[in-house]
mmCIF file of C-alpha atoms and ligand atoms in Angstrom:
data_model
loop_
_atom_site.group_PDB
_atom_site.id
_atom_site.type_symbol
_atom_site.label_atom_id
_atom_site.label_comp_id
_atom_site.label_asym_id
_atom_site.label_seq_id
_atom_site.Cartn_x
_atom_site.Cartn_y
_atom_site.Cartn_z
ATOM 1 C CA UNK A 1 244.206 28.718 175.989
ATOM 2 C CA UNK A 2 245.017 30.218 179.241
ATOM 3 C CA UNK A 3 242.260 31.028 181.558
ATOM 4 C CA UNK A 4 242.441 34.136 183.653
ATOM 5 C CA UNK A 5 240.449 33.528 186.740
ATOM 6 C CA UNK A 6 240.042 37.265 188.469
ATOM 7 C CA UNK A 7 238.930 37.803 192.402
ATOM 8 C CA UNK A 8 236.249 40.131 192.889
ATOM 9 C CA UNK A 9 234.398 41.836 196.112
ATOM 10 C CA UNK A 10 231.281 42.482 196.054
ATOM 11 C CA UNK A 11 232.415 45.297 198.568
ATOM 12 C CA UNK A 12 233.632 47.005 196.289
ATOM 13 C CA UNK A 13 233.462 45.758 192.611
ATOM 14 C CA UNK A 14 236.429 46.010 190.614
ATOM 15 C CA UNK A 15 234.792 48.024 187.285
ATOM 16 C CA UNK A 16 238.286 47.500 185.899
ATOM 17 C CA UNK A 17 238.187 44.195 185.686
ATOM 18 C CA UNK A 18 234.191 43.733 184.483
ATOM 19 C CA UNK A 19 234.882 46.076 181.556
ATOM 20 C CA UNK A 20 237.864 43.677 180.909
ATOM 21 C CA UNK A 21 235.482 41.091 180.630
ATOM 22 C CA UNK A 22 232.680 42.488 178.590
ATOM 23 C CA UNK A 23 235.291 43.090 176.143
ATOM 24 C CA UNK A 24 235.852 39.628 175.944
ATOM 25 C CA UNK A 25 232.115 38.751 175.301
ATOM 26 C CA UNK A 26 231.945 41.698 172.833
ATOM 27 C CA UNK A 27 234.393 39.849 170.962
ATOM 28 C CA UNK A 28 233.253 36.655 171.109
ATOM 29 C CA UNK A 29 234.617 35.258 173.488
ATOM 30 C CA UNK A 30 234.059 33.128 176.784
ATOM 31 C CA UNK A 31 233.526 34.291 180.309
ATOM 32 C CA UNK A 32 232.274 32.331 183.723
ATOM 33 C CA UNK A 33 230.813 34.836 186.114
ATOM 34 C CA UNK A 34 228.979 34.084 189.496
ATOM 35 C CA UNK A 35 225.037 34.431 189.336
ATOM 36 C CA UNK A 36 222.592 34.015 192.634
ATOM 37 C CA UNK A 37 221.575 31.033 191.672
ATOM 38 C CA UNK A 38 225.160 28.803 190.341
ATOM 39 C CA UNK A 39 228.051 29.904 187.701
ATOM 40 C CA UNK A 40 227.086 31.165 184.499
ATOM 41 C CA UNK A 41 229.536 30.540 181.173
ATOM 42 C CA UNK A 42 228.448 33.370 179.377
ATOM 43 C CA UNK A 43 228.587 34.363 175.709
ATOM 44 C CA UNK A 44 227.194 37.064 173.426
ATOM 45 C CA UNK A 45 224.062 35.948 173.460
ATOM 46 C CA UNK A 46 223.140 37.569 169.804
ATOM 47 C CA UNK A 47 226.029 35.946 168.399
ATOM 48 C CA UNK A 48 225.676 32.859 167.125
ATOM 49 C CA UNK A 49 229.569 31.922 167.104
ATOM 50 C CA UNK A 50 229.753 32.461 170.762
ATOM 51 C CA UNK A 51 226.611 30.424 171.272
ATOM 52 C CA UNK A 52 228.680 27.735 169.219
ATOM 53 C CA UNK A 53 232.057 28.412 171.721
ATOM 54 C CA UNK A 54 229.369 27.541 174.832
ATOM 55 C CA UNK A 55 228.189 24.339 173.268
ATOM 56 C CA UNK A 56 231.774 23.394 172.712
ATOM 57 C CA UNK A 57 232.993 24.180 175.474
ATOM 58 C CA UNK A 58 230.515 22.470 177.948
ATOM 59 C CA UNK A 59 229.955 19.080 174.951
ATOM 60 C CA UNK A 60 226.483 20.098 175.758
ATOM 61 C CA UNK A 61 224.160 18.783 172.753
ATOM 62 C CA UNK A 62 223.286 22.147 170.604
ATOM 63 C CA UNK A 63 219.586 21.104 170.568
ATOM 64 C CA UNK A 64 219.650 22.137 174.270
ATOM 65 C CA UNK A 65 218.983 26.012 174.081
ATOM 66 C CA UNK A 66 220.564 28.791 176.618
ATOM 67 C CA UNK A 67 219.355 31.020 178.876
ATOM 68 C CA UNK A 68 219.779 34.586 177.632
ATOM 69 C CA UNK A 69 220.534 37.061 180.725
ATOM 70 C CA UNK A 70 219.439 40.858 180.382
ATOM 71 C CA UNK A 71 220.133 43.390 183.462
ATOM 72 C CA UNK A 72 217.507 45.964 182.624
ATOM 73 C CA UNK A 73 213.856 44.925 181.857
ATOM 74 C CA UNK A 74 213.766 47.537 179.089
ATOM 75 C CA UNK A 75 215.953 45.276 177.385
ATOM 76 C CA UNK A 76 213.458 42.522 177.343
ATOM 77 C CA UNK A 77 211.300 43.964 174.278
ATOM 78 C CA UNK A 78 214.407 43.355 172.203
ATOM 79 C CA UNK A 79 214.276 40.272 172.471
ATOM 80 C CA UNK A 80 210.872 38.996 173.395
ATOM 81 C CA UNK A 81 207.113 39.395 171.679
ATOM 82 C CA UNK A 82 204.032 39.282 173.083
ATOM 83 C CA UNK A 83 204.913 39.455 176.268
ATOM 84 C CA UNK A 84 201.349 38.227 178.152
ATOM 85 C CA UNK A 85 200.088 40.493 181.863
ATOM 86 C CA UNK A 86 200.890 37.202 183.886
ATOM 87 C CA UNK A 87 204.522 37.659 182.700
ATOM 88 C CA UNK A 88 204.965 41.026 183.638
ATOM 89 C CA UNK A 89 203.297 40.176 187.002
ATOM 90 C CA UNK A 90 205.883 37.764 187.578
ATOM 91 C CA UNK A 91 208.602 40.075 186.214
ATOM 92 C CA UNK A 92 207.381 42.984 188.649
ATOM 93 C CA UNK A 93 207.563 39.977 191.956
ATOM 94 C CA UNK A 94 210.786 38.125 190.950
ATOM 95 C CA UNK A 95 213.501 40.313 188.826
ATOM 96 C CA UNK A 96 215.828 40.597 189.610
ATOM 97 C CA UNK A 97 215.773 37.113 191.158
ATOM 98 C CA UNK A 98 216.446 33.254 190.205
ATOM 99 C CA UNK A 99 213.211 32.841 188.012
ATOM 100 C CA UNK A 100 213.677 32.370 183.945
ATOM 101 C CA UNK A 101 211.229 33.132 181.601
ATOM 102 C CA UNK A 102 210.033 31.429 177.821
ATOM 103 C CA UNK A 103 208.889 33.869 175.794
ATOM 104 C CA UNK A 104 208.154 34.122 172.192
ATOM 105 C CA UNK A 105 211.837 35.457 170.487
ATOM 106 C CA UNK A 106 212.347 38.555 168.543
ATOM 107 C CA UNK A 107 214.441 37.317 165.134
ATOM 108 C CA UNK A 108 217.749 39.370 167.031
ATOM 109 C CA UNK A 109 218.345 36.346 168.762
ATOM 110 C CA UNK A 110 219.897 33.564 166.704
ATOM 111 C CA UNK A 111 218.520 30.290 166.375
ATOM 112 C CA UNK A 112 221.667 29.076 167.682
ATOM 113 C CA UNK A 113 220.959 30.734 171.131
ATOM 114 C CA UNK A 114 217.344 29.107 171.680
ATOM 115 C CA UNK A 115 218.722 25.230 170.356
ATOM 116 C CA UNK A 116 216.247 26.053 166.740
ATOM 117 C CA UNK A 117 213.013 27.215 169.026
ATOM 118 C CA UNK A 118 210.541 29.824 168.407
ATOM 119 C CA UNK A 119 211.340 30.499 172.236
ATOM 120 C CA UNK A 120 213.854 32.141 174.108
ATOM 121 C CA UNK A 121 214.354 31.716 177.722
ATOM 122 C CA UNK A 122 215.002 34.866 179.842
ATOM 123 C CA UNK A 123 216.662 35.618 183.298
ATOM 124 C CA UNK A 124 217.659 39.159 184.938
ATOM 125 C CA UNK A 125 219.980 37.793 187.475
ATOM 126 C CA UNK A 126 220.197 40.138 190.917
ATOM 127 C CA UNK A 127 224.019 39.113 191.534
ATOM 128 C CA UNK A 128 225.843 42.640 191.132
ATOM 129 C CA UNK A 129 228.941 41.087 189.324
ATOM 130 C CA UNK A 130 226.402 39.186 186.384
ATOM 131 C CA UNK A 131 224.632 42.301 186.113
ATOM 132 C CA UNK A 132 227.409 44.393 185.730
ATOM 133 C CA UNK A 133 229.181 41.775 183.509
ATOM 134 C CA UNK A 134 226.065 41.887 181.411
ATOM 135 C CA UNK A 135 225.708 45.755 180.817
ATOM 136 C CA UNK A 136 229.536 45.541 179.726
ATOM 137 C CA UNK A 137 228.679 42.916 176.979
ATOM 138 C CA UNK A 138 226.092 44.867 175.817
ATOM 139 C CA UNK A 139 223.161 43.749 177.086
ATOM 140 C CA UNK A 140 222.724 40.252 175.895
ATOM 141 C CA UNK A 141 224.824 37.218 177.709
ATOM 142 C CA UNK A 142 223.275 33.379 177.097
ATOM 143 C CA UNK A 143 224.890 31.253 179.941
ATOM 144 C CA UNK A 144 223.961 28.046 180.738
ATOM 145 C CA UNK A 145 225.463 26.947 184.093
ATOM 146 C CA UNK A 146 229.527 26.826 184.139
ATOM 147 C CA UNK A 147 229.939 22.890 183.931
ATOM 148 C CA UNK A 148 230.968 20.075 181.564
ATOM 149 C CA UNK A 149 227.699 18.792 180.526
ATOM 150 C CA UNK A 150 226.204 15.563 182.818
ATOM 151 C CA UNK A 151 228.466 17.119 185.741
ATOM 152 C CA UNK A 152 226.774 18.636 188.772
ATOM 153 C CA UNK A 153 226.128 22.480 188.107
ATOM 154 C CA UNK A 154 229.308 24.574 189.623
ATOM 155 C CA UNK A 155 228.616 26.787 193.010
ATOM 156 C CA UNK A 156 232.395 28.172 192.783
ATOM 157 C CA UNK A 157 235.086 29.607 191.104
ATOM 158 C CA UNK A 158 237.352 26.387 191.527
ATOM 159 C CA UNK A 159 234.754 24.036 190.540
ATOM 160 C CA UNK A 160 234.480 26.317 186.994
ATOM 161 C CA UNK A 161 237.901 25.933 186.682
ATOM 162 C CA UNK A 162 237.718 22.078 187.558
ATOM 163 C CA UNK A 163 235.711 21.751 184.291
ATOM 164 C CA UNK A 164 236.143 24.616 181.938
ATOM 165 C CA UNK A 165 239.902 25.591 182.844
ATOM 166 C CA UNK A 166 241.999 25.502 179.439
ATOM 167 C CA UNK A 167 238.820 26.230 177.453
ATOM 168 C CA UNK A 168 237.340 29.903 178.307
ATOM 169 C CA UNK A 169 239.458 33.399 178.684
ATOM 170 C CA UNK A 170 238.394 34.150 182.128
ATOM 171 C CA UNK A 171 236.569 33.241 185.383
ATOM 172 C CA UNK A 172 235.096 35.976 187.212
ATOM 173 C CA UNK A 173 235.165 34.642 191.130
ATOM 174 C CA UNK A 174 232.824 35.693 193.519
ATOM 175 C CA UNK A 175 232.977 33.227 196.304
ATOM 176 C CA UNK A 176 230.511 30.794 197.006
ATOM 177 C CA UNK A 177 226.693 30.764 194.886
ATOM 178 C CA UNK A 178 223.848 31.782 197.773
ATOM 179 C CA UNK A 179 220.908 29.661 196.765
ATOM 180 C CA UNK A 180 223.343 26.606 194.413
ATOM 181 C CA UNK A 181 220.494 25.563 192.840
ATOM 182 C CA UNK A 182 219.209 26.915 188.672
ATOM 183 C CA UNK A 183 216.456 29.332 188.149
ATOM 184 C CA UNK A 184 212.997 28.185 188.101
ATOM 185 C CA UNK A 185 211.998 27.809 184.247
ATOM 186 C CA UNK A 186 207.942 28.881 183.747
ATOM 187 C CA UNK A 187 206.857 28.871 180.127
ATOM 188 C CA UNK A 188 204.269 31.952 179.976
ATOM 189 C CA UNK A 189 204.135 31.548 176.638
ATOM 190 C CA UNK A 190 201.014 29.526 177.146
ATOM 191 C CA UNK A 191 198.209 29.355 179.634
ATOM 192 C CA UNK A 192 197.952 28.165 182.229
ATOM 193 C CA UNK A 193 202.064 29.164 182.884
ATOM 194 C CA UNK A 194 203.836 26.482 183.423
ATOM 195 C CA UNK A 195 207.277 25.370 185.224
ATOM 196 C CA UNK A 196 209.428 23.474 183.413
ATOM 197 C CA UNK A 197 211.882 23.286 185.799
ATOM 198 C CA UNK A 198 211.567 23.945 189.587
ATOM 199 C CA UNK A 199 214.026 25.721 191.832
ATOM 200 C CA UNK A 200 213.904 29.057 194.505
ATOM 201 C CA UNK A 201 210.608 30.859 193.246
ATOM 202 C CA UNK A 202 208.301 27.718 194.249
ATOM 203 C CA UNK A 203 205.136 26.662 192.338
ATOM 204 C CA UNK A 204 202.880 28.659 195.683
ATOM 205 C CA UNK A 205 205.108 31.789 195.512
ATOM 206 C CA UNK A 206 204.301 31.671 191.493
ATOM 207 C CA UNK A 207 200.610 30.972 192.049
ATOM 208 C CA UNK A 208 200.369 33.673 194.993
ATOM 209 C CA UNK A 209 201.315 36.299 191.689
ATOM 210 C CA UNK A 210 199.214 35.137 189.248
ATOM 211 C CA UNK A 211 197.054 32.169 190.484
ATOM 212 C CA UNK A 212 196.940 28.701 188.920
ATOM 213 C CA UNK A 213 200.233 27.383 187.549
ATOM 214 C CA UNK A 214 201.084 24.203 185.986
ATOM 215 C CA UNK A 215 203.799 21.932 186.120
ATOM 216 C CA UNK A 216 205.720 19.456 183.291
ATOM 217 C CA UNK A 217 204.499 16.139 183.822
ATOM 218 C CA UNK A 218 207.880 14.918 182.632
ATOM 219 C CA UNK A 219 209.352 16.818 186.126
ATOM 220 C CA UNK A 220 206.420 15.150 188.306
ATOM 221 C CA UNK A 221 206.840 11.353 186.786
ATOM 222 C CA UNK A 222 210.037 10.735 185.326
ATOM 223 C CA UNK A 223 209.712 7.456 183.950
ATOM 224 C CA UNK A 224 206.815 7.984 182.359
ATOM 225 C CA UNK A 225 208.724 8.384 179.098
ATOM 226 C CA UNK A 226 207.079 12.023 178.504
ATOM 227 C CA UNK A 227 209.140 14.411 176.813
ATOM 228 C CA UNK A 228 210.071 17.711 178.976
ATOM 229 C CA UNK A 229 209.017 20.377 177.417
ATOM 230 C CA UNK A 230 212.324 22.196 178.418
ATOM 231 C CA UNK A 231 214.441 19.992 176.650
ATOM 232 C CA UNK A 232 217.501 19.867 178.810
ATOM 233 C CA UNK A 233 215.616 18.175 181.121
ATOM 234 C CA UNK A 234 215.811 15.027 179.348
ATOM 235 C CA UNK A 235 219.233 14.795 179.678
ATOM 236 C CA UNK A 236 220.926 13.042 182.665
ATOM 237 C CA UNK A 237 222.580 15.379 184.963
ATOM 238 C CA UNK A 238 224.476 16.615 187.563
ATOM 239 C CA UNK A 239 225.503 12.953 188.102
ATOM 240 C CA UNK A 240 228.753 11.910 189.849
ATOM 241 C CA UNK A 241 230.661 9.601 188.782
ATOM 242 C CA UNK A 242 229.542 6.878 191.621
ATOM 243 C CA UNK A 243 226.214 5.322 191.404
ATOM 244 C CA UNK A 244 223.952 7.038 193.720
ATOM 245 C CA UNK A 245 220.911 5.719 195.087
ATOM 246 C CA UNK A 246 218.085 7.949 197.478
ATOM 247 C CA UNK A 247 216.688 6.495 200.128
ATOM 248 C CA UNK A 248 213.220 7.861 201.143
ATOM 249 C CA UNK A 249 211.287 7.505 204.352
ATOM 250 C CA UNK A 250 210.342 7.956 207.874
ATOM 251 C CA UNK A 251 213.919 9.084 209.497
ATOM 252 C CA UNK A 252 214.901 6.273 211.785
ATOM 253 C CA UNK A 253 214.155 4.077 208.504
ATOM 254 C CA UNK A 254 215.705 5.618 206.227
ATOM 255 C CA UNK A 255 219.234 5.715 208.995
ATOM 256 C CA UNK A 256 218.711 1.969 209.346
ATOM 257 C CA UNK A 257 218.329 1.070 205.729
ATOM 258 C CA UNK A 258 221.014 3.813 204.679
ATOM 259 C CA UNK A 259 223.693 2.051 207.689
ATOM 260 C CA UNK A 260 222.580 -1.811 206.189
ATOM 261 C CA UNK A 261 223.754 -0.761 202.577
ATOM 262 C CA UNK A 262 226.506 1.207 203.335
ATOM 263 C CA UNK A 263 227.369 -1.841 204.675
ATOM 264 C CA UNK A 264 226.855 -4.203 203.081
ATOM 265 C CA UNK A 265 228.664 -2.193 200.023
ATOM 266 C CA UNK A 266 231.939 -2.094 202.015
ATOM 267 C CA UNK A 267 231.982 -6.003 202.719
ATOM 268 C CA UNK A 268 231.892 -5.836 198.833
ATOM 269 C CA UNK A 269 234.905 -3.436 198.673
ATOM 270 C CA UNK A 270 233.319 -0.773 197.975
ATOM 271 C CA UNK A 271 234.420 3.110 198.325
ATOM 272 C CA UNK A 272 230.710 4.425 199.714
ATOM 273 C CA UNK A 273 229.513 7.907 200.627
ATOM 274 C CA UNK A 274 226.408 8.915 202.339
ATOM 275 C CA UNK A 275 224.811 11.900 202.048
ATOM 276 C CA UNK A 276 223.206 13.404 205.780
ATOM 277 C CA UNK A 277 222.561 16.138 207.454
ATOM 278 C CA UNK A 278 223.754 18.099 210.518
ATOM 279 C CA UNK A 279 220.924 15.667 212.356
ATOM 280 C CA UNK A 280 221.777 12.681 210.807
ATOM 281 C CA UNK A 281 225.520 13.361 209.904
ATOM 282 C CA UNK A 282 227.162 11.256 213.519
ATOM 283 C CA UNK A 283 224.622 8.216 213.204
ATOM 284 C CA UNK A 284 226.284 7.176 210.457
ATOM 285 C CA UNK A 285 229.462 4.662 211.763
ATOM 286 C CA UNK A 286 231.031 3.823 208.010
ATOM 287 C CA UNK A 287 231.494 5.331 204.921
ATOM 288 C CA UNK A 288 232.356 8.765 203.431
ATOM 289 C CA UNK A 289 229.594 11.081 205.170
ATOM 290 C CA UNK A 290 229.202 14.545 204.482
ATOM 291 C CA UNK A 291 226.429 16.840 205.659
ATOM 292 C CA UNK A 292 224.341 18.926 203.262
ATOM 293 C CA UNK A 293 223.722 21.113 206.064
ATOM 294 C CA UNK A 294 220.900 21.538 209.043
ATOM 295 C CA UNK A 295 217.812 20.374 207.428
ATOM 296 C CA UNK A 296 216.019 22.418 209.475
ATOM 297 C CA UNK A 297 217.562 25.245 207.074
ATOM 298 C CA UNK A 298 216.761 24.210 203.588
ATOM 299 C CA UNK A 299 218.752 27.047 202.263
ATOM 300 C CA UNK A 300 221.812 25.257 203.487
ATOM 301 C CA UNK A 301 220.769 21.912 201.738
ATOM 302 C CA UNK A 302 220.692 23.528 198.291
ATOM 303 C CA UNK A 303 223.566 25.597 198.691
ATOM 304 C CA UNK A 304 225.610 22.211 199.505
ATOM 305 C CA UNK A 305 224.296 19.867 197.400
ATOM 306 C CA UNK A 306 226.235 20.706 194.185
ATOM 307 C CA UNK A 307 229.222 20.671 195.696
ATOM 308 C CA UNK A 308 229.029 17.754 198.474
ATOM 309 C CA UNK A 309 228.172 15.728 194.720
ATOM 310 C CA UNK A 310 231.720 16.969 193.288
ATOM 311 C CA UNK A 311 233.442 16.259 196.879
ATOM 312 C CA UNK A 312 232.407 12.283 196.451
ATOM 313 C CA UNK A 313 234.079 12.157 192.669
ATOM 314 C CA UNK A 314 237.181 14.100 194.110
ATOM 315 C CA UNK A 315 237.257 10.830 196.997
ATOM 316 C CA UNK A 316 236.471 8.468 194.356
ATOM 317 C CA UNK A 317 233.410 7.033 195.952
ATOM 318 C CA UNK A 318 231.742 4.171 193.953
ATOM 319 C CA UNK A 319 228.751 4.107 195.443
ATOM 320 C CA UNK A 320 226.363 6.817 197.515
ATOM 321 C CA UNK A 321 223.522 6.601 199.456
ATOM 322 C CA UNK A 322 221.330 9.308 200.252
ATOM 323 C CA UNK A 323 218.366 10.949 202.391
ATOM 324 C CA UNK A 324 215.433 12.069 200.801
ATOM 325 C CA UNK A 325 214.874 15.826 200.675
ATOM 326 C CA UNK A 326 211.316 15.955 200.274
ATOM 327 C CA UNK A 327 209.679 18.883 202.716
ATOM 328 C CA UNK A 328 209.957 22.937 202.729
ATOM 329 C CA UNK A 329 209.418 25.324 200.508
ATOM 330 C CA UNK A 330 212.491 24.654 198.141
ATOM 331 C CA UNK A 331 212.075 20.342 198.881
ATOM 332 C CA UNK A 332 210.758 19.892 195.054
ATOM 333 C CA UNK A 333 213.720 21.543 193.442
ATOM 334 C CA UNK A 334 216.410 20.163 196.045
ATOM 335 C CA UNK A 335 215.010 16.482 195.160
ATOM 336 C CA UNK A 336 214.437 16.975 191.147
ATOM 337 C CA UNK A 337 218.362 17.734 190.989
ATOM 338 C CA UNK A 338 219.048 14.834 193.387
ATOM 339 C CA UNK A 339 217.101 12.350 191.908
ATOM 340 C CA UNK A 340 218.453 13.562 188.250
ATOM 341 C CA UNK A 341 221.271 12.837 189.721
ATOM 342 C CA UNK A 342 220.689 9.589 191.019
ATOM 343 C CA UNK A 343 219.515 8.415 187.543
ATOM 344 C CA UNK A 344 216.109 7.841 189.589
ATOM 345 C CA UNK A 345 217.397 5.340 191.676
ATOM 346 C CA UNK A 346 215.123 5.001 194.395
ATOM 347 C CA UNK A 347 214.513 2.879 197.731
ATOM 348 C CA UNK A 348 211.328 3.626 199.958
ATOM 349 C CA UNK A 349 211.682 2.124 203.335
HETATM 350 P P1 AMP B 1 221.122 25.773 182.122
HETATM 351 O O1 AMP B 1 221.369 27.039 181.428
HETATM 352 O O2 AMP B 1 222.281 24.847 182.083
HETATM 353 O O3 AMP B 1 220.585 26.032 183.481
HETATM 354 O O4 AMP B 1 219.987 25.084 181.306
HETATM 355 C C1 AMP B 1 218.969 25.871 180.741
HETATM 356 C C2 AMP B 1 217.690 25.092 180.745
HETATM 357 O O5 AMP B 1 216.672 25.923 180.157
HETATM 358 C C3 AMP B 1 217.763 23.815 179.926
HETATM 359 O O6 AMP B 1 217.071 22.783 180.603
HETATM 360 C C4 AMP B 1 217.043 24.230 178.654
HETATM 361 O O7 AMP B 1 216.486 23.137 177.996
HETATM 362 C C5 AMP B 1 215.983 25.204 179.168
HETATM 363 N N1 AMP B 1 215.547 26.146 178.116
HETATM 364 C C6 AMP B 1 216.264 27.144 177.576
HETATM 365 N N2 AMP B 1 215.560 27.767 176.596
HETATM 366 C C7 AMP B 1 214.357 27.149 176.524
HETATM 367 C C8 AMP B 1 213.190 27.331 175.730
HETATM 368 N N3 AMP B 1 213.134 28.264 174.786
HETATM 369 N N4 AMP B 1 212.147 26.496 175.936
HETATM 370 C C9 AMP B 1 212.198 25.539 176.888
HETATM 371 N N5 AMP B 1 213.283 25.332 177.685
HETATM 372 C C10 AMP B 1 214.350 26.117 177.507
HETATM 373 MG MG1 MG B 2 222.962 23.200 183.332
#
């Protein structure tokens, strides 16, 4: 199959070409579109064949449900039931915004969508081109993030096409993803609420809506062999092909023990990379470095951090090393994906 990939401005938005693409999805088939948060592969989210293509597509296990996407909250009632206050409190603060939902389902959506759960997981994305993309559908588009399953989420057009080229009719490119990090999950189908995944609408901004909010205790400890309750979150991810170990500390530590292993990883013939910052970026004398950004900005971390990942498989690193990204608002979802990433490889110095 040949995949279109089609330019769009958000200046002015080509309708032409989003009502192209809605057909597609009306029909079945496959479309990558930009989102706020990364790339979407998106499917008719009521169909269950096109829930099948976006399994296939990504060899992402089918147990693994996907996010449905809806562009007007009247649509929500179509697809959800008992919709609890606290949810439409967090509705009212966050949509359109990066912050999914798990509701109870409506039987309209297919078991196929929601991996066999009673569950359905809902976004209203505020990037113009998803939204617009979505009304053309129909309504209804389930897209889990535009990658190969295990590979690091994709924050552009090219990186879609990197993974899913030859497999879906069309990427919709919109330039780079603002925040480059997924939607924060928060079941409200129980109570307390909790997060099941973290990401741009942090646990104090959720609590500030509707007071206390929990979080998995598979997210907070790892290896303590509990079960996440979302149930991608079990799965390795976003890993690179090298192995990739984060170093946490006090700065000048962390630079010291980051410089000894680099090192000593290069005597070995090793291919390293190191992960820095703007700050840190020139202390570094060996290896691959690349900057995630200033980390005075955190905004600039997340946005980088997907793709600075795919940059070290495209140099063939073998091994990375990385700073910890542990403070600011947005620290707990920038280190979940790293350390996801890192298969929880950890040094504290
Ligand atoms: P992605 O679309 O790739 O960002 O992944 C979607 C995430 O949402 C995965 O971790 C899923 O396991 C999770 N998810 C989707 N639907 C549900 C649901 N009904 N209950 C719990 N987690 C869900
Ligand atoms: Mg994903």
């Amino acid at each position: 199959m040949e995949t279109q990939i089609r330019k769009l401005s958000y200046d002015r938005i080509d309708e032409e070409v989003i009502k192209e693409a809605g057909e597609i999805l009306k029909k079945g088939g496959l479309v990558a579109f930009p989102t706020e948060t990364v790339y979407g592969l998106g499917g008719d989210a009521l169909n269950p064949a096109s829930s099948g293509k976006i399994y296939a597509a990504k060899g992402r296990p089918s147990d693994n449900p996907l996010i449905v996407h809806i562009a007007k909250r009247e649509d929500l009632d179509r697809i959800a039931e008992d919709v609890p206050e606290k949810a439409r409190r967090l509705m009212n603060a966050f949509w359109p915004g990066p912050l999914t939902l798990i509701l109870k389902k409506k039987p309209l959506v297919p078991d196929k969508t929601t991996g066999g759960l009673p569950t359905v997981a809902v976004r209203m994305p505020s990037d113009r081109i998803a939204a617009g993309l979505i009304l053309a559908a129909g309504g209804f588009v389930a897209a889990p993030s535009a990658n190969v399953s295990g590979r690091p989420s994709t924050t552009t057009a090219s990186h879609v096409a990197e993974d899913l080229g030859g497999k879906i009719e069309m990427i919709l490119d919109g330039g780079q993803a603002v925040i480059g990090l997924e939607s924060t999950i928060v079941d409200v189908s129980v109570d307390p609420p909790m997060i099941l995944r973290p990401g741009a609408v942090t646990k104090s901004m959720l609590e500030g809506e509707i007071g206390k909010v929990e979080t998995d205790k598979a997210i907070i400890a790892p290896d303590s062999g509990i079960r996440p309750k979302a149930p991608g979150m079990k799965y390795r991810h976003y890993a690179p092909r090298a192995s990739l170990m984060v170093v946490e500390g006090e700065q000048e530590a962390v630079i010291s023990a980051i410089r000894r292993l680099a090192g000593e990883a290069r005597q070995a013939g090793k291919k390293v990379g190191i992960i820095a910052t703007d700050e840190t970026a020139s202390r570094y004398p060996e290896g691959l470095v690349q900057s995630l950004g200033a980390r005075s900005r955190e905004e600039e971390i997340s946005a980088h951090l997907f793709e600075v990942l795919r940059r070290f498989d495209d140099m063939e690193a073998d091994c990375i090393y990385s700073e910890a990204f542990q403070e600011g608002e947005m620290g707990t979802a920038i280190m979940n994906r790293l350390l996801k990433a890192a298969g929880h490889q950890v040094l504290n110095v």
